[in-house]
Coordinates of C-alpha atoms in Angstrom, one line a residue:
Chain A
X10 CA 41.9 127.9 90.3
X11 CA 41.3 124.4 88.8
X12 CA 39.7 124.4 85.4
X13 CA 36.2 122.8 85.6
X14 CA 36.9 120.7 82.5
X15 CA 40.4 119.8 81.3
X16 CA 41.0 117.1 78.7
X17 CA 44.3 116.1 77.1
X18 CA 44.6 113.7 74.1
X19 CA 41.3 112.1 74.9
X20 CA 40.7 109.0 72.7
X21 CA 37.8 106.5 72.6
X22 CA 37.8 103.5 70.3
X23 CA 35.0 101.0 69.7
X24 CA 36.8 98.1 68.1
X25 CA 38.4 99.5 65.0
X26 CA 36.2 102.6 65.0
X27 CA 37.9 105.7 66.5
X28 CA 34.9 107.7 67.8
X29 CA 37.0 110.4 69.6
X30 CA 40.5 110.9 68.3
X31 CA 42.8 113.0 70.6
X32 CA 40.7 115.8 71.9
X33 CA 42.2 118.6 74.0
X34 CA 39.7 120.7 75.9
X35 CA 40.0 123.4 78.5
X36 CA 36.7 125.0 79.8
X37 CA 37.1 127.9 82.3
X38 CA 35.1 128.5 85.4
X39 CA 31.7 130.1 84.7
X40 CA 31.9 129.5 81.0
X41 CA 29.2 128.1 78.7
X42 CA 31.2 126.0 76.3
X43 CA 29.5 124.8 73.1
X44 CA 30.5 121.5 71.5
X45 CA 29.2 121.7 67.9
X46 CA 29.2 119.0 65.4
X47 CA 27.0 116.7 63.2
X48 CA 25.6 113.4 64.4
X49 CA 28.3 110.8 64.9
X50 CA 31.0 113.5 65.2
X51 CA 32.0 112.3 68.7
X52 CA 30.2 114.9 70.9
X53 CA 28.2 112.4 73.0
X54 CA 31.1 110.0 73.3
X55 CA 33.2 112.8 74.7
X56 CA 30.5 113.8 77.1
X57 CA 30.1 110.2 78.3
X58 CA 33.9 110.0 79.0
X59 CA 33.9 113.4 80.8
X60 CA 30.9 112.2 82.9
X61 CA 32.5 108.9 83.8
X62 CA 30.0 106.8 81.8
X63 CA 32.7 105.6 79.4
X64 CA 36.4 104.9 80.0
X65 CA 38.8 106.7 77.6
X66 CA 40.9 104.4 75.5
X67 CA 43.8 106.9 75.9
X68 CA 44.4 110.4 77.2
X69 CA 43.3 112.0 80.5
X70 CA 40.5 114.2 81.6
X71 CA 39.8 116.0 84.9
X72 CA 36.4 117.5 85.8
X73 CA 36.3 119.9 88.8
X74 CA 39.9 118.8 89.4
X75 CA 39.0 115.1 89.7
X76 CA 40.3 112.5 87.3
X77 CA 37.4 110.9 85.4
X78 CA 38.9 107.4 85.7
X79 CA 40.6 107.2 89.1
X80 CA 38.2 109.6 90.9
X81 CA 35.0 108.8 89.1
X82 CA 32.9 108.8 92.3
X83 CA 34.1 112.3 93.2
X84 CA 33.3 113.5 89.7
X85 CA 29.8 112.2 90.0
X86 CA 29.2 114.2 93.2
X87 CA 29.9 117.5 91.5
X88 CA 28.5 117.2 88.0
X89 CA 25.0 117.5 86.7
X90 CA 24.1 115.7 83.5
X91 CA 21.2 115.9 81.1
X92 CA 21.8 113.2 78.5
X93 CA 20.5 113.0 75.0
X94 CA 16.9 111.7 74.9
X95 CA 15.9 112.7 78.5
X96 CA 16.6 109.5 80.4
X97 CA 13.6 109.5 82.7
X98 CA 11.6 106.7 84.2
X99 CA 8.0 107.1 82.8
X100 CA 6.3 105.2 85.7
X101 CA 7.4 107.8 88.4
X102 CA 6.1 111.3 88.9
X103 CA 8.3 114.3 88.4
X104 CA 8.3 115.0 92.1
X105 CA 9.2 111.4 93.0
X106 CA 12.1 111.4 90.6
X107 CA 13.5 114.6 92.1
X108 CA 13.1 113.1 95.5
X109 CA 14.9 109.9 94.4
X110 CA 17.7 112.0 92.8
X111 CA 18.1 114.0 96.0
X112 CA 18.4 110.8 98.1
X113 CA 21.0 109.4 95.8
X114 CA 23.0 112.6 96.2
X115 CA 22.6 112.6 100.0
X116 CA 20.6 115.8 100.2
X117 CA 18.7 116.0 103.5
X118 CA 14.9 115.6 103.1
X119 CA 14.0 119.2 104.2
X120 CA 16.4 120.8 101.8
X121 CA 15.5 118.4 99.0
X122 CA 11.8 119.2 99.4
X123 CA 12.4 123.0 99.2
X124 CA 14.9 122.7 96.3
X125 CA 12.7 120.3 94.5
X126 CA 9.7 122.7 94.7
X127 CA 11.9 125.6 93.6
X128 CA 13.3 123.7 90.6
X129 CA 9.9 122.4 89.5
X130 CA 8.6 126.0 89.6
X131 CA 11.7 127.3 87.8
X132 CA 11.2 124.8 84.9
X133 CA 7.5 125.4 84.8
X134 CA 6.5 121.9 86.0
X135 CA 4.8 122.7 89.4
X136 CA 1.4 121.9 88.1
X137 CA 2.5 118.6 86.5
X138 CA 4.8 117.6 89.4
X139 CA 2.5 114.8 90.6
X140 CA 1.7 113.4 87.2
X141 CA 3.6 110.3 85.9
X142 CA 6.4 111.3 83.6
X143 CA 4.9 109.0 80.9
X144 CA 2.2 111.7 80.4
X145 CA 4.7 114.5 79.8
X146 CA 5.4 116.1 76.4
X147 CA 9.0 116.0 75.0
X148 CA 9.6 119.6 76.2
X149 CA 8.4 118.8 79.7
X150 CA 10.6 115.7 79.9
X151 CA 13.6 117.8 78.9
X152 CA 12.8 120.4 81.5
X153 CA 12.4 117.8 84.2
X154 CA 15.7 116.2 83.1
X155 CA 17.4 119.6 83.6
X156 CA 15.8 119.9 87.0
X157 CA 17.1 116.4 87.9
X158 CA 20.6 117.5 86.8
X159 CA 20.4 120.5 89.1
X160 CA 19.0 119.1 92.3
X161 CA 22.4 118.8 93.9
X162 CA 23.6 122.2 92.8
X163 CA 26.4 120.8 90.5
X164 CA 29.6 122.8 89.9
X165 CA 29.7 121.6 86.2
X166 CA 26.6 121.0 84.1
X167 CA 26.7 118.8 81.0
X168 CA 23.9 119.2 78.6
X169 CA 24.0 116.7 75.7
X170 CA 21.9 118.0 72.9
X171 CA 19.3 119.4 75.3
X172 CA 17.0 120.8 72.7
X173 CA 17.0 118.1 70.0
X174 CA 13.5 117.4 69.0
X175 CA 12.0 120.3 70.9
X176 CA 9.6 122.8 69.4
X177 CA 10.9 126.4 69.1
X178 CA 9.1 127.6 72.3
X179 CA 10.5 124.8 74.4
X180 CA 13.9 125.4 72.9
X181 CA 13.8 129.1 73.8
X182 CA 12.6 128.3 77.3
X183 CA 15.5 125.9 77.8
X184 CA 18.0 128.5 76.5
X185 CA 16.7 131.0 78.9
X186 CA 17.2 128.6 81.8
X187 CA 20.8 127.8 80.7
X188 CA 21.5 131.6 80.5
X189 CA 20.0 132.1 83.9
X190 CA 22.0 129.3 85.5
X191 CA 25.2 130.6 84.1
X192 CA 24.4 134.3 84.7
X193 CA 23.0 134.0 88.3
X194 CA 24.9 131.1 89.7
X195 CA 28.0 131.0 87.6
X196 CA 27.5 127.3 86.8
X197 CA 30.0 126.1 84.2
X198 CA 28.1 124.5 81.3
X199 CA 29.3 122.2 78.6
X200 CA 26.7 122.0 75.9
X201 CA 26.7 119.7 72.9
X202 CA 24.6 120.6 70.0
X203 CA 24.1 120.2 66.3
X204 CA 22.3 123.4 66.0
X205 CA 24.4 126.4 64.9
X206 CA 22.0 128.9 66.3
X207 CA 22.1 127.2 69.7
X208 CA 25.8 127.3 69.9
X209 CA 25.8 130.9 68.7
X210 CA 23.2 132.0 71.2
X211 CA 24.5 130.3 74.3
X212 CA 28.2 129.6 74.1
X213 CA 30.9 132.0 75.0
X214 CA 33.4 129.7 73.3
X215 CA 32.8 126.7 71.0
X216 CA 34.7 123.7 69.7
X217 CA 33.7 122.3 66.3
X218 CA 34.1 118.6 66.2
X219 CA 34.1 116.4 63.2
X220 CA 35.2 112.8 62.8
X221 CA 36.3 112.7 66.4
X222 CA 38.6 115.6 66.2
X223 CA 38.3 119.3 67.1
X224 CA 38.7 121.2 63.9
X225 CA 38.1 124.7 65.2
X226 CA 37.9 126.2 68.7
X227 CA 37.4 129.7 69.9
X228 CA 34.8 132.5 70.4
X229 CA 32.0 132.3 67.8
X230 CA 32.6 135.8 66.5
X231 CA 36.3 135.3 66.2
X232 CA 35.8 132.1 64.3
X233 CA 33.3 133.7 62.0
X234 CA 35.6 136.7 61.4
X235 CA 38.4 134.3 60.4
X236 CA 36.2 132.9 57.6
X237 CA 36.4 136.4 56.0
X238 CA 34.2 137.0 53.1
X239 CA 30.4 136.6 53.2
X240 CA 28.8 133.6 51.5
X241 CA 26.9 134.1 48.3
X242 CA 24.4 131.3 47.6
X243 CA 23.0 131.0 44.2
X244 CA 20.2 128.9 42.9
X245 CA 20.2 128.6 39.1
X246 CA 18.5 126.6 36.4
X247 CA 20.1 123.1 36.6
X248 CA 21.2 123.3 33.0
X249 CA 23.2 126.4 33.8
X250 CA 25.1 125.1 36.8
X251 CA 28.4 124.5 35.2
X252 CA 28.3 127.9 33.4
X253 CA 27.3 129.7 36.6
X254 CA 30.2 128.0 38.5
X255 CA 32.7 129.3 35.8
X256 CA 31.4 132.8 36.3
X257 CA 31.2 132.7 40.1
X258 CA 34.6 131.3 40.8
X259 CA 36.0 134.6 39.4
X260 CA 34.5 136.4 42.4
X261 CA 35.7 134.1 45.2
X262 CA 36.4 130.5 46.2
X263 CA 33.7 127.9 45.8
X264 CA 32.2 126.9 49.1
X265 CA 30.2 123.8 50.0
X266 CA 26.5 124.1 49.1
X267 CA 23.4 122.0 49.0
X268 CA 23.1 119.8 46.0
X269 CA 21.9 121.7 42.9
X270 CA 23.1 125.1 44.3
X271 CA 26.3 127.0 44.3
X272 CA 28.1 129.0 46.9
X273 CA 31.2 131.2 47.0
X274 CA 33.0 133.3 49.5
X275 CA 32.3 136.7 47.8
X276 CA 35.5 138.7 47.9
X277 CA 34.7 142.4 48.4
X278 CA 31.3 141.5 50.0
X279 CA 28.0 143.2 49.1
X280 CA 29.6 145.9 47.0
X281 CA 30.3 143.4 44.3
X282 CA 26.8 141.9 44.2
X283 CA 25.7 143.9 41.2
X284 CA 28.8 142.9 39.3
X285 CA 28.1 139.3 39.9
X286 CA 24.5 139.6 38.7
X287 CA 25.7 141.3 35.5
X288 CA 28.3 138.7 34.9
X289 CA 25.8 135.9 35.3
X290 CA 23.4 137.6 33.0
X291 CA 26.0 138.2 30.4
X292 CA 26.8 134.4 30.5
X293 CA 23.1 133.6 29.9
X294 CA 22.6 132.1 33.3
X295 CA 19.0 132.1 34.5
X296 CA 19.0 133.1 38.2
X297 CA 16.2 131.6 40.4
X298 CA 17.4 132.8 43.8
X299 CA 20.4 134.6 45.3
X300 CA 21.3 135.4 48.9
X301 CA 24.3 136.9 50.6
X302 CA 25.0 136.0 54.2
X303 CA 27.6 137.3 56.7
X304 CA 29.9 134.4 57.8
X305 CA 28.1 132.0 60.1
X306 CA 29.2 129.1 62.2
X307 CA 28.0 126.9 59.3
X308 CA 30.6 128.7 57.1
X309 CA 33.2 128.0 59.8
X310 CA 32.2 124.4 59.8
X311 CA 32.2 124.3 56.0
X312 CA 35.6 126.0 55.8
X313 CA 37.0 123.5 58.3
X314 CA 35.5 120.3 57.0
X315 CA 34.4 120.9 53.4
X316 CA 30.8 120.1 54.3
X317 CA 27.8 122.0 55.5
X318 CA 26.3 121.3 58.9
X319 CA 23.0 123.0 58.5
X320 CA 20.2 121.3 56.5
X321 CA 22.4 118.2 55.8
X322 CA 24.0 120.0 53.0
X323 CA 26.3 117.9 50.9
X324 CA 29.8 118.7 49.6
X325 CA 29.7 120.7 46.4
X326 CA 29.4 118.6 43.3
X327 CA 32.6 118.7 41.2
X328 CA 32.2 121.5 38.7
X329 CA 33.9 121.2 35.3
X330 CA 35.2 124.6 34.4
X331 CA 36.1 124.9 30.8
X332 CA 39.4 126.4 29.8
Chain B
X26 CA 24.3 127.3 93.0
X27 CA 27.7 125.7 93.1
X28 CA 29.8 123.2 95.1
X29 CA 27.8 120.2 96.3
X30 CA 28.5 120.5 100.0
X31 CA 26.2 117.7 101.0
X32 CA 27.2 114.9 103.3
X33 CA 28.3 111.7 101.6
X34 CA 25.1 109.9 100.6
X35 CA 24.2 106.9 102.8
X36 CA 24.3 103.6 101.0
X37 CA 21.4 102.3 103.0
X38 CA 19.2 105.3 102.2
X39 CA 20.1 104.9 98.6
X40 CA 19.2 101.2 98.6
X41 CA 15.9 101.9 100.4
X42 CA 15.1 104.5 97.8
X43 CA 15.9 102.1 94.9
X44 CA 13.9 99.3 96.6
X45 CA 10.9 101.7 97.0
X46 CA 11.1 102.7 93.4
X47 CA 11.2 99.0 92.3
X48 CA 8.1 98.2 94.4
X49 CA 6.2 101.3 93.2
X50 CA 7.2 100.4 89.6
X51 CA 5.8 96.9 89.9
X52 CA 2.6 98.0 91.7
X53 CA 1.9 100.7 89.1
X54 CA 2.1 98.2 86.3
X55 CA -0.6 95.5 87.0
X56 CA 0.6 93.3 84.1
X57 CA 3.8 92.8 86.1
X58 CA 2.1 91.5 89.2
X59 CA -1.4 90.3 88.5
X60 CA -0.2 87.2 86.5
X61 CA 2.2 86.2 89.2
X62 CA -0.7 86.0 91.6
X63 CA -3.4 84.7 89.3
X64 CA -1.6 82.1 87.2
X65 CA -0.2 80.0 90.0
X66 CA -3.6 79.8 91.7
X67 CA -5.3 78.9 88.4
X68 CA -2.6 76.2 87.7
X69 CA -3.0 75.0 91.3
X70 CA -6.8 74.7 90.9
X71 CA -6.6 72.8 87.7
X72 CA -3.9 70.4 89.0
X73 CA -5.8 69.8 92.2
X74 CA -9.0 68.9 90.3
X75 CA -7.1 66.7 87.8
X76 CA -4.8 64.9 90.1
X77 CA -6.4 64.8 93.5
X78 CA -7.0 61.1 93.3
X79 CA -3.3 60.4 92.9
X80 CA -3.0 61.0 96.6
X81 CA -4.2 57.4 97.0
X82 CA -1.2 56.1 95.2
X83 CA 1.2 54.2 97.4
X84 CA 4.2 56.4 98.2
X85 CA 2.3 59.7 97.8
X86 CA 2.9 61.9 100.8
X87 CA 0.1 61.9 103.3
X88 CA -1.7 65.2 102.9
X89 CA -5.2 66.3 103.6
X90 CA -5.6 67.9 100.2
X91 CA -3.7 68.1 96.9
X92 CA -3.6 71.9 97.5
X93 CA -1.4 71.2 100.6
X94 CA 0.9 69.1 98.4
X95 CA 1.0 71.9 95.8
X96 CA 1.6 74.7 98.2
X97 CA 5.4 74.9 97.6
X98 CA 4.9 74.7 93.8
X99 CA 2.4 77.5 93.9
X100 CA 4.7 79.7 95.9
X101 CA 7.7 79.0 93.7
X102 CA 5.7 79.6 90.5
X103 CA 4.5 83.0 91.8
X104 CA 8.0 84.0 92.9
X105 CA 9.5 83.0 89.5
X106 CA 6.8 85.0 87.7
X107 CA 7.1 88.0 90.0
X108 CA 10.8 88.3 90.5
X109 CA 11.7 88.4 86.8
X110 CA 10.1 91.9 86.9
X111 CA 13.3 93.0 88.5
X112 CA 15.2 92.0 85.4
X113 CA 12.6 93.5 83.2
X114 CA 12.7 96.8 85.0
X115 CA 16.5 96.8 84.9
X116 CA 16.5 96.2 81.1
X117 CA 13.9 98.9 80.6
X118 CA 16.1 101.3 82.6
X119 CA 19.0 100.4 80.4
X120 CA 17.0 100.8 77.2
X121 CA 15.5 104.1 78.1
X122 CA 18.7 105.5 79.6
X123 CA 17.5 105.8 83.2
X124 CA 20.2 103.4 84.2
X125 CA 22.8 105.9 83.1
X126 CA 21.2 108.5 85.3
X127 CA 21.5 106.2 88.3
X128 CA 25.1 105.4 87.5
X129 CA 25.8 109.1 87.1
X130 CA 24.7 109.7 90.6
X131 CA 27.2 109.2 93.5
X132 CA 25.5 105.9 94.2
X133 CA 27.1 102.9 95.7
X134 CA 27.1 99.9 93.4
X135 CA 25.8 97.8 96.3
X136 CA 22.8 100.1 96.7
X137 CA 22.2 100.0 92.9
X138 CA 21.9 96.2 92.9
X139 CA 20.8 95.6 96.5
X140 CA 17.9 98.1 96.2
X141 CA 16.4 96.2 93.3
X142 CA 16.8 92.9 95.1
X143 CA 15.3 94.1 98.3
X144 CA 12.3 95.3 96.3
X145 CA 12.1 91.8 94.7
X146 CA 12.3 90.1 98.1
X147 CA 9.6 92.4 99.5
X148 CA 7.2 91.5 96.7
X149 CA 8.1 87.8 97.2
X150 CA 7.1 88.0 100.8
X151 CA 3.7 89.6 99.8
X152 CA 3.2 86.8 97.3
X153 CA 3.9 84.1 99.9
X154 CA 1.4 85.6 102.3
X155 CA -1.2 86.0 99.6
X156 CA -0.9 82.4 98.4
X157 CA -1.0 81.1 102.0
X158 CA -4.1 83.1 102.8
X159 CA -6.0 82.0 99.6
X160 CA -5.0 78.3 99.7
X161 CA -5.8 78.1 103.4
X162 CA -9.4 79.2 102.6
X163 CA -9.6 76.3 100.1
X164 CA -8.3 73.7 102.4
X165 CA -4.5 73.8 102.4
X166 CA -3.1 73.0 105.9
X167 CA 0.2 73.7 107.7
X168 CA 0.9 71.2 110.4
X169 CA 2.7 73.9 112.4
X170 CA 1.4 77.2 111.1
X171 CA 4.0 79.4 112.8
X172 CA 7.0 77.3 111.6
X173 CA 5.4 76.8 108.2
X174 CA 4.7 80.4 107.6
X175 CA 8.2 81.5 108.8
X176 CA 10.0 79.0 106.6
X177 CA 7.8 79.7 103.5
X178 CA 8.3 83.4 103.9
X179 CA 12.1 83.2 104.3
X180 CA 12.5 80.8 101.4
X181 CA 10.0 82.9 99.3
X182 CA 12.1 86.0 100.0
X183 CA 15.4 84.3 99.3
X184 CA 14.2 82.8 96.0
X185 CA 12.7 86.1 94.9
X186 CA 16.1 87.6 95.6
X187 CA 17.8 84.8 93.7
X188 CA 15.5 84.9 90.7
X189 CA 15.6 88.8 90.8
X190 CA 19.4 88.8 90.8
X191 CA 19.6 86.3 88.0
X192 CA 17.2 88.2 85.8
X193 CA 18.9 91.5 86.6
X194 CA 22.2 89.8 85.7
X195 CA 20.8 88.9 82.3
X196 CA 19.5 92.5 81.9
X197 CA 22.8 94.0 82.7
X198 CA 24.6 91.7 80.3
X199 CA 22.3 92.2 77.4
X200 CA 20.4 95.4 78.1
X201 CA 17.4 93.8 76.5
X202 CA 13.9 93.1 77.8
X203 CA 13.5 90.4 75.2
X204 CA 16.6 88.6 76.5
X205 CA 15.3 88.7 80.1
X206 CA 12.0 87.2 79.0
X207 CA 13.8 84.7 76.8
X208 CA 15.4 83.2 79.9
X209 CA 12.1 82.9 81.8
X210 CA 11.2 79.5 80.3
X211 CA 14.4 78.1 81.8
X212 CA 13.2 78.8 85.3
X213 CA 9.9 77.3 84.5
X214 CA 11.4 74.2 83.0
X215 CA 13.5 73.8 86.1
X216 CA 10.4 74.0 88.2
X217 CA 8.6 71.3 86.1
X218 CA 11.5 69.0 86.3
X219 CA 11.4 68.9 90.0
X220 CA 9.2 67.4 92.7
X221 CA 7.0 70.5 92.7
X222 CA 4.0 69.0 90.9
X223 CA 4.3 65.3 91.5
X224 CA 6.5 63.0 93.5
X225 CA 9.4 61.9 91.2
X226 CA 9.6 58.5 92.9
X227 CA 6.2 57.7 91.5
X228 CA 7.2 58.8 88.0
X229 CA 10.5 56.9 87.9
X230 CA 12.7 56.8 84.8
X231 CA 14.8 59.8 83.7
X232 CA 12.4 62.2 85.3
X233 CA 13.2 60.9 88.7
X234 CA 17.0 61.1 88.0
X235 CA 16.7 64.7 86.7
X236 CA 14.5 65.8 89.6
X237 CA 16.8 64.3 92.2
X238 CA 19.7 66.5 91.1
X239 CA 17.5 69.6 90.6
X240 CA 18.1 72.1 93.4
X241 CA 14.4 73.1 93.2
X242 CA 13.5 69.6 94.3
X243 CA 15.7 70.0 97.4
X244 CA 13.9 73.3 98.2
X245 CA 10.4 71.9 97.5
X246 CA 11.1 68.7 99.5
X247 CA 12.3 70.7 102.5
X248 CA 9.3 73.0 102.4
X249 CA 6.9 70.1 101.9
X250 CA 8.3 68.3 104.9
X251 CA 7.8 71.5 107.1
X252 CA 4.3 71.9 105.7
X253 CA 3.2 68.3 106.3
X254 CA 5.3 67.3 109.3
X255 CA 5.6 70.6 111.2
X256 CA 8.8 72.0 112.6
X257 CA 11.6 69.8 111.1
X258 CA 14.8 71.7 111.6
X259 CA 16.8 69.6 109.0
X260 CA 14.1 70.1 106.3
X261 CA 13.8 73.8 107.0
X262 CA 17.6 74.2 107.0
X263 CA 17.8 72.3 103.6
X264 CA 15.2 74.6 102.0
X265 CA 16.7 77.8 103.4
X266 CA 20.3 76.7 102.6
X267 CA 19.7 75.8 99.0
X268 CA 17.7 79.0 98.4
X269 CA 20.5 81.0 100.0
X270 CA 23.1 79.3 97.9
X271 CA 21.2 80.0 94.7
X272 CA 20.8 83.6 95.9
X273 CA 24.5 84.0 96.6
X274 CA 25.3 82.5 93.2
X275 CA 22.9 84.8 91.4
X276 CA 24.1 87.9 93.3
X277 CA 27.7 87.0 92.4
X278 CA 26.6 86.8 88.7
X279 CA 24.7 90.1 88.9
X280 CA 27.6 91.8 90.6
X281 CA 29.9 90.6 87.8
X282 CA 27.4 91.7 85.2
X283 CA 27.1 95.2 86.8
X284 CA 30.8 95.6 86.9
X285 CA 31.0 94.6 83.2
X286 CA 28.3 97.1 82.3
X287 CA 29.8 100.0 84.2
X288 CA 33.4 99.3 83.1
X289 CA 32.7 100.2 79.5

């Protein structure tokens, strides 16, 4: 069977800027594939190429077996897309937009009416269906955007940062809908996100993208296992930062951490925690806070890029270790 | 929920849907259409009051009222004001991302552009009928009402399509509402430098020269002849042909702009 998404050496340049730098991607039928990376990593540019909105500068990509450049019209018939920032006309009502979308896809009126009602109900917008979209909240617009992407029963669904800016309740509701689509209908989903939890919760496989390149790819658990040791994060008195780093590096490699904090991959895990505390105490380091976390996708990202994804954490400050 | 097994979408149905959306969009935003109906009438009323006595000047067309003389100008003003809404809407769609959603559908490019222009033309026809109705009440006369209305409606629709296509072309090139609005004064300057508001032959000088090579003058003169003289095939053909030529030119520009925007 043809892979729903297959990209080889995909490149996109904007002048001198290389936004996507040779991406290879293979998404299997019925898979939810997460594309994880910070802002500007190249996620949306990749999606725009895969959905025919942008021409690749080099490389090839096929969606549902169709070439995104030479068979763009065929690609558009079989994909559903919810772009970043819910692109919806605020002057129209939700029902009118669904109807318009159905006409553009050539769906007969009777079927489009039934399907429109069903989708509105599924995304919880039946009551607001005849209100202008301009009066919708951010979460309602996202849900309508998803319904619009589904009206023609696409084979492949692209969701570009679908929950950015949503409150936790709306985010969970959208996750549920993605799970349902994938579970009940087997829809293949490519989801871009900058949220680690979202990728962890929804995706069967993920690709971590940074600087236009895929730096890690695989199942989330396997990627986390590959990181190995858990991360020990330590918050100490600022005056003791250098001394604390000297002590900590004896217990594992220094990992990227937020400014003013330290993190290491604690070799031996939780069993060595007491030993660390004693060593810090012996060195006269005043501890403000300490936490030990099992490897996360953030650790995977940090290990691959040298930076933290979550909370805009910065690379670790260079630490002078006396010798 | 897999495999879109729907028939290939009809380009006509798509164009009608886009035209319907354009018309709805304009009607739901009164600031987009109220000025295009009110300002030309206001301008017409002021001009008629100020310049009515100029009808006595030798060489001024023989008309029963200055309103009759100004009828083509009123219609052109309204169409220029109204049809730029098509460009504004296109620019707003690009700015808010809805244009991407349209492009992402299996929609024919002809429908994407044609739908908007049909919407513009439909609104242009409504404007012409409205101005004819109002100005008739206040004394404007058509020598041959059937021929006059027919020619005015056709030219109004063609010009609405032309101005709509030109403004959509600007929107597609720039993706900016400000840029579309920035071009609006050019249309208006072209209207003022024509025979729309005063016979250029009575003004003389550079104005007469500029007006004589202004395509809007050719349209206005054709319309005015039909209004004053009745069914004059040559005059009607001139107004329709020039409007059609402008429309074809503007659609060519808009098509090129659309191709440039999509081929990114």
